[in-house]
């Protein structure tokens, strides 16, 4: 998934038949890049990686970033109990070295012990999700961190690549998020704000237009402050739960306990619940935006009607005996086909 804010052009898409990897080649913000996402099946990961990376070696160059669930630790530091198959690790690292791919997260974080996957049945932590980059690409990376990912038992790896061409954020006009009105406390606060404003400012001497403009500014400011407060509370709750998980995971690594394992799973469930509610809000917001935009289809319909009339004139010339529908029926047909 590529942000629509990025200027992206994809020149090549390549997949294997089984769907275990996808390769994208193109440009991001006018800079060449190759993105490879791989999933390596469990139990056969080392053999699979050597086979697939061999297939992709012609596509891997100095602009390549390879990410995914490789189901394979790359060093002793990538597993909490350090019981790894040294032969498999060596074989995988040998082919990565030939392709000049290095573990970006490990390059930046050196000897740090942090993991992306917690196996509840075994009670072990491993870093089997990796962000690999060509040596030339990896030198541009300034930051790499492991972050929690909702709806998944794997954590995500976030990297920051600096190429010195950061763009300033464009200013956007504030717009009310209608979904906030579903919050009872927000509705009560807004009603109270309106009542207080009217009581304090409706003196009969101010013109209606001035009174209305001032009221809109006050209400808008209240909405902005309430939205910021709600978002801050949500972030604080997530941050607190994530801090609890980190502490419990640290305790579990040092002294594995069934009680601690269950507590980790419980908190992850709470985080997923919060993220699920947030996702539903975003979906509803998107629906609201969609209906607002699709109400403004005048130009689209005019163009469709014009095109249909032109086609009808051509058809009527070819076949003078053909049935011609009324203009009203024609417009109805266009609208139905459009939606």
PDB file of C-alpha atoms in Angstrom, residues 127-313:
ATOM      1  CA  UNK A 127      12.453 -11.551  15.371  1.00  0.00           C
ATOM      2  CA  UNK A 128      11.344 -13.377  12.252  1.00  0.00           C
ATOM      3  CA  UNK A 129       9.970 -10.288  10.473  1.00  0.00           C
ATOM      4  CA  UNK A 130      12.730  -8.364   8.750  1.00  0.00           C
ATOM      5  CA  UNK A 131      13.422  -5.236   6.747  1.00  0.00           C
ATOM      6  CA  UNK A 132      16.375  -5.937   4.477  1.00  0.00           C
ATOM      7  CA  UNK A 133      18.001  -3.451   2.167  1.00  0.00           C
ATOM      8  CA  UNK A 134      20.823  -3.296  -0.318  1.00  0.00           C
ATOM      9  CA  UNK A 135      23.986  -1.924   1.280  1.00  0.00           C
ATOM     10  CA  UNK A 136      23.685   1.344  -0.650  1.00  0.00           C
ATOM     11  CA  UNK A 137      20.038   1.783   0.368  1.00  0.00           C
ATOM     12  CA  UNK A 138      20.685   0.843   4.008  1.00  0.00           C
ATOM     13  CA  UNK A 139      23.176   3.701   4.421  1.00  0.00           C
ATOM     14  CA  UNK A 140      20.306   6.171   3.886  1.00  0.00           C
ATOM     15  CA  UNK A 141      18.304   4.754   6.815  1.00  0.00           C
ATOM     16  CA  UNK A 142      18.423   6.977   9.878  1.00  0.00           C
ATOM     17  CA  UNK A 143      15.999   5.238  12.208  1.00  0.00           C
ATOM     18  CA  UNK A 144      14.481   1.764  12.649  1.00  0.00           C
ATOM     19  CA  UNK A 145      12.097   0.671  15.371  1.00  0.00           C
ATOM     20  CA  UNK A 146       9.725  -2.165  16.197  1.00  0.00           C
ATOM     21  CA  UNK A 147       6.155  -1.031  16.833  1.00  0.00           C
ATOM     22  CA  UNK A 148       2.953  -2.794  17.814  1.00  0.00           C
ATOM     23  CA  UNK A 149       0.586  -3.693  14.981  1.00  0.00           C
ATOM     24  CA  UNK A 150      -3.111  -4.091  15.733  1.00  0.00           C
ATOM     25  CA  UNK A 151      -5.011  -7.135  14.403  1.00  0.00           C
ATOM     26  CA  UNK A 152      -1.808  -9.187  14.154  1.00  0.00           C
ATOM     27  CA  UNK A 153       0.278 -11.393  16.415  1.00  0.00           C
ATOM     28  CA  UNK A 154       3.354  -9.923  14.701  1.00  0.00           C
ATOM     29  CA  UNK A 155       4.817  -6.501  15.385  1.00  0.00           C
ATOM     30  CA  UNK A 156       5.799  -4.129  12.595  1.00  0.00           C
ATOM     31  CA  UNK A 157       9.186  -2.665  11.750  1.00  0.00           C
ATOM     32  CA  UNK A 158       9.247   1.021  10.878  1.00  0.00           C
ATOM     33  CA  UNK A 159      12.258   2.511   9.110  1.00  0.00           C
ATOM     34  CA  UNK A 160      13.008   6.106   8.160  1.00  0.00           C
ATOM     35  CA  UNK A 161      14.906   6.716   4.945  1.00  0.00           C
ATOM     36  CA  UNK A 162      16.398  10.175   4.532  1.00  0.00           C
ATOM     37  CA  UNK A 163      17.243  11.382   1.045  1.00  0.00           C
ATOM     38  CA  UNK A 164      17.383  15.080   1.820  1.00  0.00           C
ATOM     39  CA  UNK A 165      14.282  15.925  -0.205  1.00  0.00           C
ATOM     40  CA  UNK A 166      11.645  16.227   2.504  1.00  0.00           C
ATOM     41  CA  UNK A 167       8.651  18.265   1.464  1.00  0.00           C
ATOM     42  CA  UNK A 168       6.880  20.742   3.707  1.00  0.00           C
ATOM     43  CA  UNK A 169       3.384  19.799   4.723  1.00  0.00           C
ATOM     44  CA  UNK A 170       0.696  21.611   2.810  1.00  0.00           C
ATOM     45  CA  UNK A 171      -1.878  23.549   4.797  1.00  0.00           C
ATOM     46  CA  UNK A 172      -5.375  22.111   4.882  1.00  0.00           C
ATOM     47  CA  UNK A 173      -8.599  23.784   5.892  1.00  0.00           C
ATOM     48  CA  UNK A 174     -10.268  22.428   9.012  1.00  0.00           C
ATOM     49  CA  UNK A 175     -13.399  20.370   8.432  1.00  0.00           C
ATOM     50  CA  UNK A 176     -15.800  18.942  10.994  1.00  0.00           C
ATOM     51  CA  UNK A 177     -15.593  15.183  11.499  1.00  0.00           C
ATOM     52  CA  UNK A 178     -19.289  14.319  11.756  1.00  0.00           C
ATOM     53  CA  UNK A 179     -18.508  11.089  13.631  1.00  0.00           C
ATOM     54  CA  UNK A 180     -17.505  13.083  16.716  1.00  0.00           C
ATOM     55  CA  UNK A 181     -21.174  14.046  17.126  1.00  0.00           C
ATOM     56  CA  UNK A 182     -21.937  10.447  18.097  1.00  0.00           C
ATOM     57  CA  UNK A 183     -20.118  11.085  21.373  1.00  0.00           C
ATOM     58  CA  UNK A 184     -22.715  12.096  23.982  1.00  0.00           C
ATOM     59  CA  UNK A 185     -20.246  14.191  25.997  1.00  0.00           C
ATOM     60  CA  UNK A 186     -19.270  16.122  22.865  1.00  0.00           C
ATOM     61  CA  UNK A 187     -22.915  16.918  22.081  1.00  0.00           C
ATOM     62  CA  UNK A 188     -23.489  18.128  25.632  1.00  0.00           C
ATOM     63  CA  UNK A 189     -20.352  20.318  25.543  1.00  0.00           C
ATOM     64  CA  UNK A 190     -21.339  21.880  22.210  1.00  0.00           C
ATOM     65  CA  UNK A 191     -24.907  22.590  23.372  1.00  0.00           C
ATOM     66  CA  UNK A 192     -23.559  24.193  26.545  1.00  0.00           C
ATOM     67  CA  UNK A 193     -21.090  26.284  24.499  1.00  0.00           C
ATOM     68  CA  UNK A 194     -23.881  27.516  22.211  1.00  0.00           C
ATOM     69  CA  UNK A 195     -26.173  28.390  25.141  1.00  0.00           C
ATOM     70  CA  UNK A 196     -23.391  30.255  26.962  1.00  0.00           C
ATOM     71  CA  UNK A 197     -22.452  32.182  23.813  1.00  0.00           C
ATOM     72  CA  UNK A 198     -26.045  33.250  23.163  1.00  0.00           C
ATOM     73  CA  UNK A 199     -26.569  34.252  26.775  1.00  0.00           C
ATOM     74  CA  UNK A 200     -23.394  36.353  26.886  1.00  0.00           C
ATOM     75  CA  UNK A 201     -23.521  37.972  23.439  1.00  0.00           C
ATOM     76  CA  UNK A 202     -27.149  38.256  22.273  1.00  0.00           C
ATOM     77  CA  UNK A 203     -27.688  41.869  23.374  1.00  0.00           C
ATOM     78  CA  UNK A 204     -29.807  42.960  20.407  1.00  0.00           C
ATOM     79  CA  UNK A 205     -27.218  45.519  19.262  1.00  0.00           C
ATOM     80  CA  UNK A 206     -25.012  43.241  17.149  1.00  0.00           C
ATOM     81  CA  UNK A 207     -26.024  42.454  13.584  1.00  0.00           C
ATOM     82  CA  UNK A 208     -27.188  38.915  12.879  1.00  0.00           C
ATOM     83  CA  UNK A 209     -24.338  38.261  10.396  1.00  0.00           C
ATOM     84  CA  UNK A 210     -21.645  39.373  12.870  1.00  0.00           C
ATOM     85  CA  UNK A 211     -23.293  37.358  15.655  1.00  0.00           C
ATOM     86  CA  UNK A 212     -23.453  34.247  13.436  1.00  0.00           C
ATOM     87  CA  UNK A 213     -19.815  34.556  12.239  1.00  0.00           C
ATOM     88  CA  UNK A 214     -18.594  34.896  15.821  1.00  0.00           C
ATOM     89  CA  UNK A 215     -20.702  31.918  16.926  1.00  0.00           C
ATOM     90  CA  UNK A 216     -19.236  29.744  14.149  1.00  0.00           C
ATOM     91  CA  UNK A 217     -15.684  30.652  15.212  1.00  0.00           C
ATOM     92  CA  UNK A 218     -16.400  29.784  18.863  1.00  0.00           C
ATOM     93  CA  UNK A 219     -18.107  26.480  18.002  1.00  0.00           C
ATOM     94  CA  UNK A 220     -15.319  25.533  15.574  1.00  0.00           C
ATOM     95  CA  UNK A 221     -12.702  26.216  18.264  1.00  0.00           C
ATOM     96  CA  UNK A 222     -14.636  24.034  20.720  1.00  0.00           C
ATOM     97  CA  UNK A 223     -14.830  21.178  18.210  1.00  0.00           C
ATOM     98  CA  UNK A 224     -11.080  21.399  17.558  1.00  0.00           C
ATOM     99  CA  UNK A 225     -10.212  21.325  21.272  1.00  0.00           C
ATOM    100  CA  UNK A 226     -12.595  18.401  21.941  1.00  0.00           C
ATOM    101  CA  UNK A 227     -11.204  16.412  19.000  1.00  0.00           C
ATOM    102  CA  UNK A 228      -7.636  16.998  20.188  1.00  0.00           C
ATOM    103  CA  UNK A 229      -8.586  15.976  23.733  1.00  0.00           C
ATOM    104  CA  UNK A 230     -10.298  12.756  22.583  1.00  0.00           C
ATOM    105  CA  UNK A 231      -7.348  11.836  20.333  1.00  0.00           C
ATOM    106  CA  UNK A 232      -4.911  12.546  23.158  1.00  0.00           C
ATOM    107  CA  UNK A 233      -6.865  10.294  25.545  1.00  0.00           C
ATOM    108  CA  UNK A 234      -6.903   7.521  22.938  1.00  0.00           C
ATOM    109  CA  UNK A 235      -3.161   7.766  22.340  1.00  0.00           C
ATOM    110  CA  UNK A 236      -2.450   7.874  26.074  1.00  0.00           C
ATOM    111  CA  UNK A 237      -4.504   4.715  26.644  1.00  0.00           C
ATOM    112  CA  UNK A 238      -2.718   2.877  23.815  1.00  0.00           C
ATOM    113  CA  UNK A 239       0.696   4.060  25.044  1.00  0.00           C
ATOM    114  CA  UNK A 240      -0.031   2.906  28.572  1.00  0.00           C
ATOM    115  CA  UNK A 241      -1.107  -0.551  27.393  1.00  0.00           C
ATOM    116  CA  UNK A 242       1.957  -0.840  25.151  1.00  0.00           C
ATOM    117  CA  UNK A 243       4.221   0.063  28.066  1.00  0.00           C
ATOM    118  CA  UNK A 244       2.560  -2.671  30.128  1.00  0.00           C
ATOM    119  CA  UNK A 245       3.137  -5.179  27.314  1.00  0.00           C
ATOM    120  CA  UNK A 246       6.823  -4.237  27.043  1.00  0.00           C
ATOM    121  CA  UNK A 247       7.324  -4.731  30.775  1.00  0.00           C
ATOM    122  CA  UNK A 248       5.488  -8.064  30.767  1.00  0.00           C
ATOM    123  CA  UNK A 249       7.425  -9.256  27.717  1.00  0.00           C
ATOM    124  CA  UNK A 250      10.678  -8.323  29.412  1.00  0.00           C
ATOM    125  CA  UNK A 251       9.624 -10.291  32.517  1.00  0.00           C
ATOM    126  CA  UNK A 252       8.543 -13.238  30.362  1.00  0.00           C
ATOM    127  CA  UNK A 253      11.906 -13.335  28.573  1.00  0.00           C
ATOM    128  CA  UNK A 254      13.799 -13.383  31.877  1.00  0.00           C
ATOM    129  CA  UNK A 255      11.414 -15.697  33.739  1.00  0.00           C
ATOM    130  CA  UNK A 256       8.752 -17.456  31.605  1.00  0.00           C
ATOM    131  CA  UNK A 257       5.448 -17.808  33.477  1.00  0.00           C
ATOM    132  CA  UNK A 258       2.015 -18.961  32.320  1.00  0.00           C
ATOM    133  CA  UNK A 259       0.381 -16.121  34.246  1.00  0.00           C
ATOM    134  CA  UNK A 260       2.521 -13.513  32.483  1.00  0.00           C
ATOM    135  CA  UNK A 261       1.808 -15.051  29.087  1.00  0.00           C
ATOM    136  CA  UNK A 262      -1.957 -14.853  29.659  1.00  0.00           C
ATOM    137  CA  UNK A 263      -1.648 -11.248  30.810  1.00  0.00           C
ATOM    138  CA  UNK A 264       0.209 -10.344  27.592  1.00  0.00           C
ATOM    139  CA  UNK A 265      -2.532 -11.921  25.482  1.00  0.00           C
ATOM    140  CA  UNK A 266      -5.217 -10.110  27.503  1.00  0.00           C
ATOM    141  CA  UNK A 267      -3.631  -6.669  26.983  1.00  0.00           C
ATOM    142  CA  UNK A 268      -3.137  -7.367  23.275  1.00  0.00           C
ATOM    143  CA  UNK A 269      -6.860  -8.102  23.102  1.00  0.00           C
ATOM    144  CA  UNK A 270      -7.619  -4.735  24.724  1.00  0.00           C
ATOM    145  CA  UNK A 271      -5.400  -2.921  22.214  1.00  0.00           C
ATOM    146  CA  UNK A 272      -7.087  -4.721  19.315  1.00  0.00           C
ATOM    147  CA  UNK A 273     -10.504  -3.690  20.688  1.00  0.00           C
ATOM    148  CA  UNK A 274      -9.461  -0.018  20.792  1.00  0.00           C
ATOM    149  CA  UNK A 275      -7.961  -0.197  17.300  1.00  0.00           C
ATOM    150  CA  UNK A 276     -11.080  -1.966  15.985  1.00  0.00           C
ATOM    151  CA  UNK A 277     -13.307   0.837  17.280  1.00  0.00           C
ATOM    152  CA  UNK A 278     -10.958   3.407  15.739  1.00  0.00           C
ATOM    153  CA  UNK A 279     -11.032   1.570  12.406  1.00  0.00           C
ATOM    154  CA  UNK A 280     -14.843   1.526  12.421  1.00  0.00           C
ATOM    155  CA  UNK A 281     -14.811   5.294  13.012  1.00  0.00           C
ATOM    156  CA  UNK A 282     -12.456   5.757  10.055  1.00  0.00           C
ATOM    157  CA  UNK A 283     -14.675   3.595   7.835  1.00  0.00           C
ATOM    158  CA  UNK A 284     -17.737   5.627   8.800  1.00  0.00           C
ATOM    159  CA  UNK A 285     -15.814   8.841   8.167  1.00  0.00           C
ATOM    160  CA  UNK A 286     -14.845   7.545   4.725  1.00  0.00           C
ATOM    161  CA  UNK A 287     -18.475   6.684   3.966  1.00  0.00           C
ATOM    162  CA  UNK A 288     -19.527  10.185   5.004  1.00  0.00           C
ATOM    163  CA  UNK A 289     -16.851  11.687   2.742  1.00  0.00           C
ATOM    164  CA  UNK A 290     -17.948   9.424  -0.124  1.00  0.00           C
ATOM    165  CA  UNK A 291     -21.589  10.508   0.065  1.00  0.00           C
ATOM    166  CA  UNK A 292     -20.574  14.157   0.268  1.00  0.00           C
ATOM    167  CA  UNK A 293     -18.472  13.811  -2.868  1.00  0.00           C
ATOM    168  CA  UNK A 294     -20.902  11.665  -4.871  1.00  0.00           C
ATOM    169  CA  UNK A 295     -23.704  14.190  -4.406  1.00  0.00           C
ATOM    170  CA  UNK A 296     -21.748  16.526  -6.702  1.00  0.00           C
ATOM    171  CA  UNK A 297     -22.036  14.574  -9.954  1.00  0.00           C
ATOM    172  CA  UNK A 298     -23.614  17.215 -12.212  1.00  0.00           C
ATOM    173  CA  UNK A 299     -20.619  17.499 -14.552  1.00  0.00           C
ATOM    174  CA  UNK A 300     -20.214  13.740 -14.717  1.00  0.00           C
ATOM    175  CA  UNK A 301     -23.858  13.227 -15.662  1.00  0.00           C
ATOM    176  CA  UNK A 302     -23.770  16.055 -18.213  1.00  0.00           C
ATOM    177  CA  UNK A 303     -20.778  14.440 -19.933  1.00  0.00           C
ATOM    178  CA  UNK A 304     -22.422  11.000 -19.851  1.00  0.00           C
ATOM    179  CA  UNK A 305     -25.695  12.348 -21.262  1.00  0.00           C
ATOM    180  CA  UNK A 306     -23.848  14.229 -23.998  1.00  0.00           C
ATOM    181  CA  UNK A 307     -21.873  11.124 -24.926  1.00  0.00           C
ATOM    182  CA  UNK A 308     -25.011   8.953 -24.936  1.00  0.00           C
ATOM    183  CA  UNK A 309     -26.859  11.459 -27.184  1.00  0.00           C
ATOM    184  CA  UNK A 310     -23.989  11.437 -29.656  1.00  0.00           C
ATOM    185  CA  UNK A 311     -24.007   7.635 -29.724  1.00  0.00           C
ATOM    186  CA  UNK A 312     -27.793   7.641 -30.194  1.00  0.00           C
ATOM    187  CA  UNK A 313     -27.558  10.035 -33.147  1.00  0.00           C
TER     188      UNK A 313
END
